Structure formats: C-alpha cells, structure tokens
Amino acid sequence: MNAFDGEQLFFIRDEEYVEGEQYTGGGGQNAGPIENYHSAIRAIDPATGDVRWEYPIAPRSTSGLLTTAGDLVFGGTVDGYFFAIDAVSGEELWHVAVGARVHSAPLTYSVNGEQFVTIAAGNVVFTFGLDG
C-alpha cells in the first residue's frame, strides 16, 4: 500500500500446484519447460541501443551478476557453473563447476589489498581470490 493515499501497489496471487509441473510458489509462474528459455548476458550501447555482445547462458541463470571496475562480469548458472567474462568483449575468461545451482549474486571484497569474489551454490559458500 502507498503510505500517502492507501492505494494498493502490489499483490501476490497464489498459483495452483499441479503435480509434475514446475512450481515456484509465492505467486510466480514459469514459462514452461527449460527448452523455452533463452538466457544471456547482453552488453547494450546506451547511446544507440545496439547489442555490443551477448554471452549465452545454458540452461539459464537465476543468480545475479557482479560487474567490477576492472571490466569483469561474474555470474552463475542453475547447472552449477560460476564464470567470469570480459565486460568489454564478452569473452569468457574463466569458469568452474561448483557442483550445485548458483543461487546468489556474487559479491566482492578486499582484505589486506587482496581482492576476493564470493558466491553461494547449493549449501556451500565459495570464495575465490583474484589475481591482481
């Protein structure tokens, strides 16, 4: 509700559970089988709207992304890969299998001048040191 005029701003509609179909609960609904999805990270030129590059993600991603001042983009996939791509070219620089769905946005921090990036996959938290 809007605190100023009491107007409803958001609502959640309960979705029916159908046995054998994907169910997210909480009012969300998926577009069907995984084959229906096209997931990608795209760099879009803000002046023209042109796509500069596209990095396809198969089968799809539910994690957030982390973009750094050093022109790196980090993300993860539902099939358990964590990756780094070049933000300028879209080229994959590195990936690693972490064994479970990456379900968190990566975060970065520095300790004693050394940079780290951390993600959660399954019930494990992974931290990687960045060469710098």
PDB file of C-alpha atoms in Angstrom:
ATOM      1  CA  MET A   1       0.000   0.000   0.000  1.00  0.00           C
ATOM      2  CA  ASN A   2       1.067   3.514  -0.716  1.00  0.00           C
ATOM      3  CA  ALA A   3       1.599   5.155   2.682  1.00  0.00           C
ATOM      4  CA  PHE A   4       0.289   8.501   1.420  1.00  0.00           C
ATOM      5  CA  ASP A   5      -3.019   7.565  -0.209  1.00  0.00           C
ATOM      6  CA  GLY A   6      -3.638   3.902   0.719  1.00  0.00           C
ATOM      7  CA  GLU A   7      -3.628   2.764  -2.923  1.00  0.00           C
ATOM      8  CA  GLN A   8      -2.653  -0.862  -3.468  1.00  0.00           C
ATOM      9  CA  LEU A   9       0.756  -1.074  -5.165  1.00  0.00           C
ATOM     10  CA  PHE A  10       1.466  -4.809  -5.159  1.00  0.00           C
ATOM     11  CA  PHE A  11      -0.287  -8.086  -4.562  1.00  0.00           C
ATOM     12  CA  ILE A  12       0.590 -11.769  -4.658  1.00  0.00           C
ATOM     13  CA  ARG A  13      -1.708 -14.254  -6.318  1.00  0.00           C
ATOM     14  CA  ASP A  14      -1.383 -17.832  -5.123  1.00  0.00           C
ATOM     15  CA  GLU A  15      -0.735 -20.179  -8.021  1.00  0.00           C
ATOM     16  CA  GLU A  16      -2.245 -23.633  -8.147  1.00  0.00           C
ATOM     17  CA  TYR A  17       0.141 -26.523  -7.621  1.00  0.00           C
ATOM     18  CA  VAL A  18      -0.025 -29.037 -10.477  1.00  0.00           C
ATOM     19  CA  GLU A  19       1.751 -32.338  -9.840  1.00  0.00           C
ATOM     20  CA  GLY A  20       4.636 -32.900 -12.258  1.00  0.00           C
ATOM     21  CA  GLU A  21       4.951 -29.244 -13.267  1.00  0.00           C
ATOM     22  CA  GLN A  22       7.490 -26.702 -12.091  1.00  0.00           C
ATOM     23  CA  TYR A  23       6.179 -24.635  -9.174  1.00  0.00           C
ATOM     24  CA  THR A  24       7.789 -21.579  -7.622  1.00  0.00           C
ATOM     25  CA  GLY A  25       5.157 -20.629  -5.044  1.00  0.00           C
ATOM     26  CA  GLY A  26       4.668 -17.063  -3.885  1.00  0.00           C
ATOM     27  CA  GLY A  27       2.714 -16.011  -6.950  1.00  0.00           C
ATOM     28  CA  GLY A  28       5.418 -16.627  -9.537  1.00  0.00           C
ATOM     29  CA  GLN A  29       4.831 -18.661 -12.630  1.00  0.00           C
ATOM     30  CA  ASN A  30       7.370 -20.063 -15.075  1.00  0.00           C
ATOM     31  CA  ALA A  31       7.109 -20.090 -18.843  1.00  0.00           C
ATOM     32  CA  GLY A  32       7.237 -23.864 -19.039  1.00  0.00           C
ATOM     33  CA  PRO A  33       9.974 -26.356 -19.830  1.00  0.00           C
ATOM     34  CA  ILE A  34      13.607 -25.340 -19.739  1.00  0.00           C
ATOM     35  CA  GLU A  35      13.757 -25.540 -23.549  1.00  0.00           C
ATOM     36  CA  ASN A  36      11.511 -22.447 -23.662  1.00  0.00           C
ATOM     37  CA  TYR A  37      14.154 -20.242 -22.059  1.00  0.00           C
ATOM     38  CA  HIS A  38      16.844 -18.164 -23.750  1.00  0.00           C
ATOM     39  CA  SER A  39      19.197 -16.766 -21.135  1.00  0.00           C
ATOM     40  CA  ALA A  40      22.050 -14.452 -21.962  1.00  0.00           C
ATOM     41  CA  ILE A  41      24.027 -11.530 -20.654  1.00  0.00           C
ATOM     42  CA  ARG A  42      23.978  -8.679 -23.142  1.00  0.00           C
ATOM     43  CA  ALA A  43      26.066  -5.523 -23.301  1.00  0.00           C
ATOM     44  CA  ILE A  44      23.888  -2.793 -24.773  1.00  0.00           C
ATOM     45  CA  ASP A  45      25.229   0.517 -26.065  1.00  0.00           C
ATOM     46  CA  PRO A  46      23.298   3.155 -24.077  1.00  0.00           C
ATOM     47  CA  ALA A  47      23.574   5.721 -26.880  1.00  0.00           C
ATOM     48  CA  THR A  48      22.249   3.533 -29.708  1.00  0.00           C
ATOM     49  CA  GLY A  49      20.539   0.581 -28.043  1.00  0.00           C
ATOM     50  CA  ASP A  50      22.665  -1.772 -30.159  1.00  0.00           C
ATOM     51  CA  VAL A  51      23.771  -5.064 -28.633  1.00  0.00           C
ATOM     52  CA  ARG A  52      27.581  -4.946 -28.407  1.00  0.00           C
ATOM     53  CA  TRP A  53      27.914  -8.592 -27.370  1.00  0.00           C
ATOM     54  CA  GLU A  54      25.907 -11.475 -25.971  1.00  0.00           C
ATOM     55  CA  TYR A  55      27.079 -14.253 -23.654  1.00  0.00           C
ATOM     56  CA  PRO A  56      24.596 -17.160 -23.775  1.00  0.00           C
ATOM     57  CA  ILE A  57      23.890 -18.999 -20.534  1.00  0.00           C
ATOM     58  CA  ALA A  58      22.669 -22.569 -20.846  1.00  0.00           C
ATOM     59  CA  PRO A  59      20.429 -23.775 -19.484  1.00  0.00           C
ATOM     60  CA  ARG A  60      19.670 -20.497 -17.655  1.00  0.00           C
ATOM     61  CA  SER A  61      20.706 -18.330 -14.746  1.00  0.00           C
ATOM     62  CA  THR A  62      18.852 -17.397 -11.596  1.00  0.00           C
ATOM     63  CA  SER A  63      21.764 -15.696  -9.868  1.00  0.00           C
ATOM     64  CA  GLY A  64      22.506 -12.019 -10.053  1.00  0.00           C
ATOM     65  CA  LEU A  65      25.577 -10.563 -11.704  1.00  0.00           C
ATOM     66  CA  LEU A  66      28.570  -8.673 -10.383  1.00  0.00           C
ATOM     67  CA  THR A  67      30.323  -6.155 -12.615  1.00  0.00           C
ATOM     68  CA  THR A  68      33.624  -4.691 -11.450  1.00  0.00           C
ATOM     69  CA  ALA A  69      35.573  -1.514 -12.178  1.00  0.00           C
ATOM     70  CA  GLY A  70      38.214  -3.831 -13.665  1.00  0.00           C
ATOM     71  CA  ASP A  71      35.827  -4.743 -16.523  1.00  0.00           C
ATOM     72  CA  LEU A  72      34.899  -8.189 -15.218  1.00  0.00           C
ATOM     73  CA  VAL A  73      31.411  -9.698 -15.036  1.00  0.00           C
ATOM     74  CA  PHE A  74      30.770 -12.640 -12.682  1.00  0.00           C
ATOM     75  CA  GLY A  75      27.695 -14.862 -12.645  1.00  0.00           C
ATOM     76  CA  GLY A  76      26.435 -18.396 -12.184  1.00  0.00           C
ATOM     77  CA  THR A  77      24.107 -20.956 -13.703  1.00  0.00           C
ATOM     78  CA  VAL A  78      21.446 -23.346 -12.446  1.00  0.00           C
ATOM     79  CA  ASP A  79      23.556 -26.310 -13.533  1.00  0.00           C
ATOM     80  CA  GLY A  80      26.390 -25.350 -11.194  1.00  0.00           C
ATOM     81  CA  TYR A  81      28.899 -23.223 -13.080  1.00  0.00           C
ATOM     82  CA  PHE A  82      30.450 -19.972 -11.874  1.00  0.00           C
ATOM     83  CA  PHE A  83      32.037 -17.816 -14.569  1.00  0.00           C
ATOM     84  CA  ALA A  84      33.914 -14.601 -15.310  1.00  0.00           C
ATOM     85  CA  ILE A  85      33.645 -12.729 -18.594  1.00  0.00           C
ATOM     86  CA  ASP A  86      35.340  -9.657 -20.022  1.00  0.00           C
ATOM     87  CA  ALA A  87      32.869  -6.752 -19.755  1.00  0.00           C
ATOM     88  CA  VAL A  88      34.318  -5.071 -22.859  1.00  0.00           C
ATOM     89  CA  SER A  89      34.389  -8.020 -25.273  1.00  0.00           C
ATOM     90  CA  GLY A  90      32.001 -10.561 -23.705  1.00  0.00           C
ATOM     91  CA  GLU A  91      34.711 -13.219 -23.928  1.00  0.00           C
ATOM     92  CA  GLU A  92      34.632 -15.912 -21.250  1.00  0.00           C
ATOM     93  CA  LEU A  93      37.791 -15.639 -19.167  1.00  0.00           C
ATOM     94  CA  TRP A  94      37.203 -18.428 -16.681  1.00  0.00           C
ATOM     95  CA  HIS A  95      34.605 -20.886 -15.392  1.00  0.00           C
ATOM     96  CA  VAL A  96      34.480 -23.553 -12.720  1.00  0.00           C
ATOM     97  CA  ALA A  97      31.989 -26.276 -11.810  1.00  0.00           C
ATOM     98  CA  VAL A  98      30.829 -25.732  -8.222  1.00  0.00           C
ATOM     99  CA  GLY A  99      28.561 -28.778  -8.054  1.00  0.00           C
ATOM    100  CA  ALA A 100      25.225 -27.093  -7.341  1.00  0.00           C
ATOM    101  CA  ARG A 101      22.957 -24.314  -8.556  1.00  0.00           C
ATOM    102  CA  VAL A 102      24.443 -20.844  -8.071  1.00  0.00           C
ATOM    103  CA  HIS A 103      21.585 -19.044  -6.328  1.00  0.00           C
ATOM    104  CA  SER A 104      23.180 -15.853  -5.066  1.00  0.00           C
ATOM    105  CA  ALA A 105      24.594 -12.775  -6.685  1.00  0.00           C
ATOM    106  CA  PRO A 106      28.379 -12.742  -6.411  1.00  0.00           C
ATOM    107  CA  LEU A 107      29.922 -10.251  -4.019  1.00  0.00           C
ATOM    108  CA  THR A 108      33.417  -8.865  -3.858  1.00  0.00           C
ATOM    109  CA  TYR A 109      35.598  -7.521  -1.086  1.00  0.00           C
ATOM    110  CA  SER A 110      39.225  -6.764  -0.320  1.00  0.00           C
ATOM    111  CA  VAL A 111      41.348  -7.960   2.615  1.00  0.00           C
ATOM    112  CA  ASN A 112      44.834  -6.525   3.074  1.00  0.00           C
ATOM    113  CA  GLY A 113      44.871  -5.418  -0.556  1.00  0.00           C
ATOM    114  CA  GLU A 114      43.829  -8.814  -1.960  1.00  0.00           C
ATOM    115  CA  GLN A 115      40.532  -8.940  -3.888  1.00  0.00           C
ATOM    116  CA  PHE A 116      38.059 -11.819  -3.444  1.00  0.00           C
ATOM    117  CA  VAL A 117      34.760 -12.808  -5.051  1.00  0.00           C
ATOM    118  CA  THR A 118      32.239 -14.990  -3.170  1.00  0.00           C
ATOM    119  CA  ILE A 119      29.132 -16.923  -4.241  1.00  0.00           C
ATOM    120  CA  ALA A 120      26.720 -19.411  -2.709  1.00  0.00           C
ATOM    121  CA  ALA A 121      25.919 -22.614  -4.581  1.00  0.00           C
ATOM    122  CA  GLY A 122      23.718 -25.268  -3.050  1.00  0.00           C
ATOM    123  CA  ASN A 123      24.502 -25.112   0.669  1.00  0.00           C
ATOM    124  CA  VAL A 124      28.165 -24.108   0.197  1.00  0.00           C
ATOM    125  CA  VAL A 125      29.808 -20.672   0.095  1.00  0.00           C
ATOM    126  CA  PHE A 126      32.749 -20.423  -2.324  1.00  0.00           C
ATOM    127  CA  THR A 127      35.407 -17.691  -2.211  1.00  0.00           C
ATOM    128  CA  PHE A 128      37.945 -17.123  -4.967  1.00  0.00           C
ATOM    129  CA  GLY A 129      40.997 -14.861  -4.852  1.00  0.00           C
ATOM    130  CA  LEU A 130      41.517 -12.620  -7.872  1.00  0.00           C
ATOM    131  CA  ASP A 131      44.919 -12.127  -9.449  1.00  0.00           C
ATOM    132  CA  GLY A 132      45.667  -8.552  -9.471  1.00  0.00           C
TER     133      GLY A 132
END
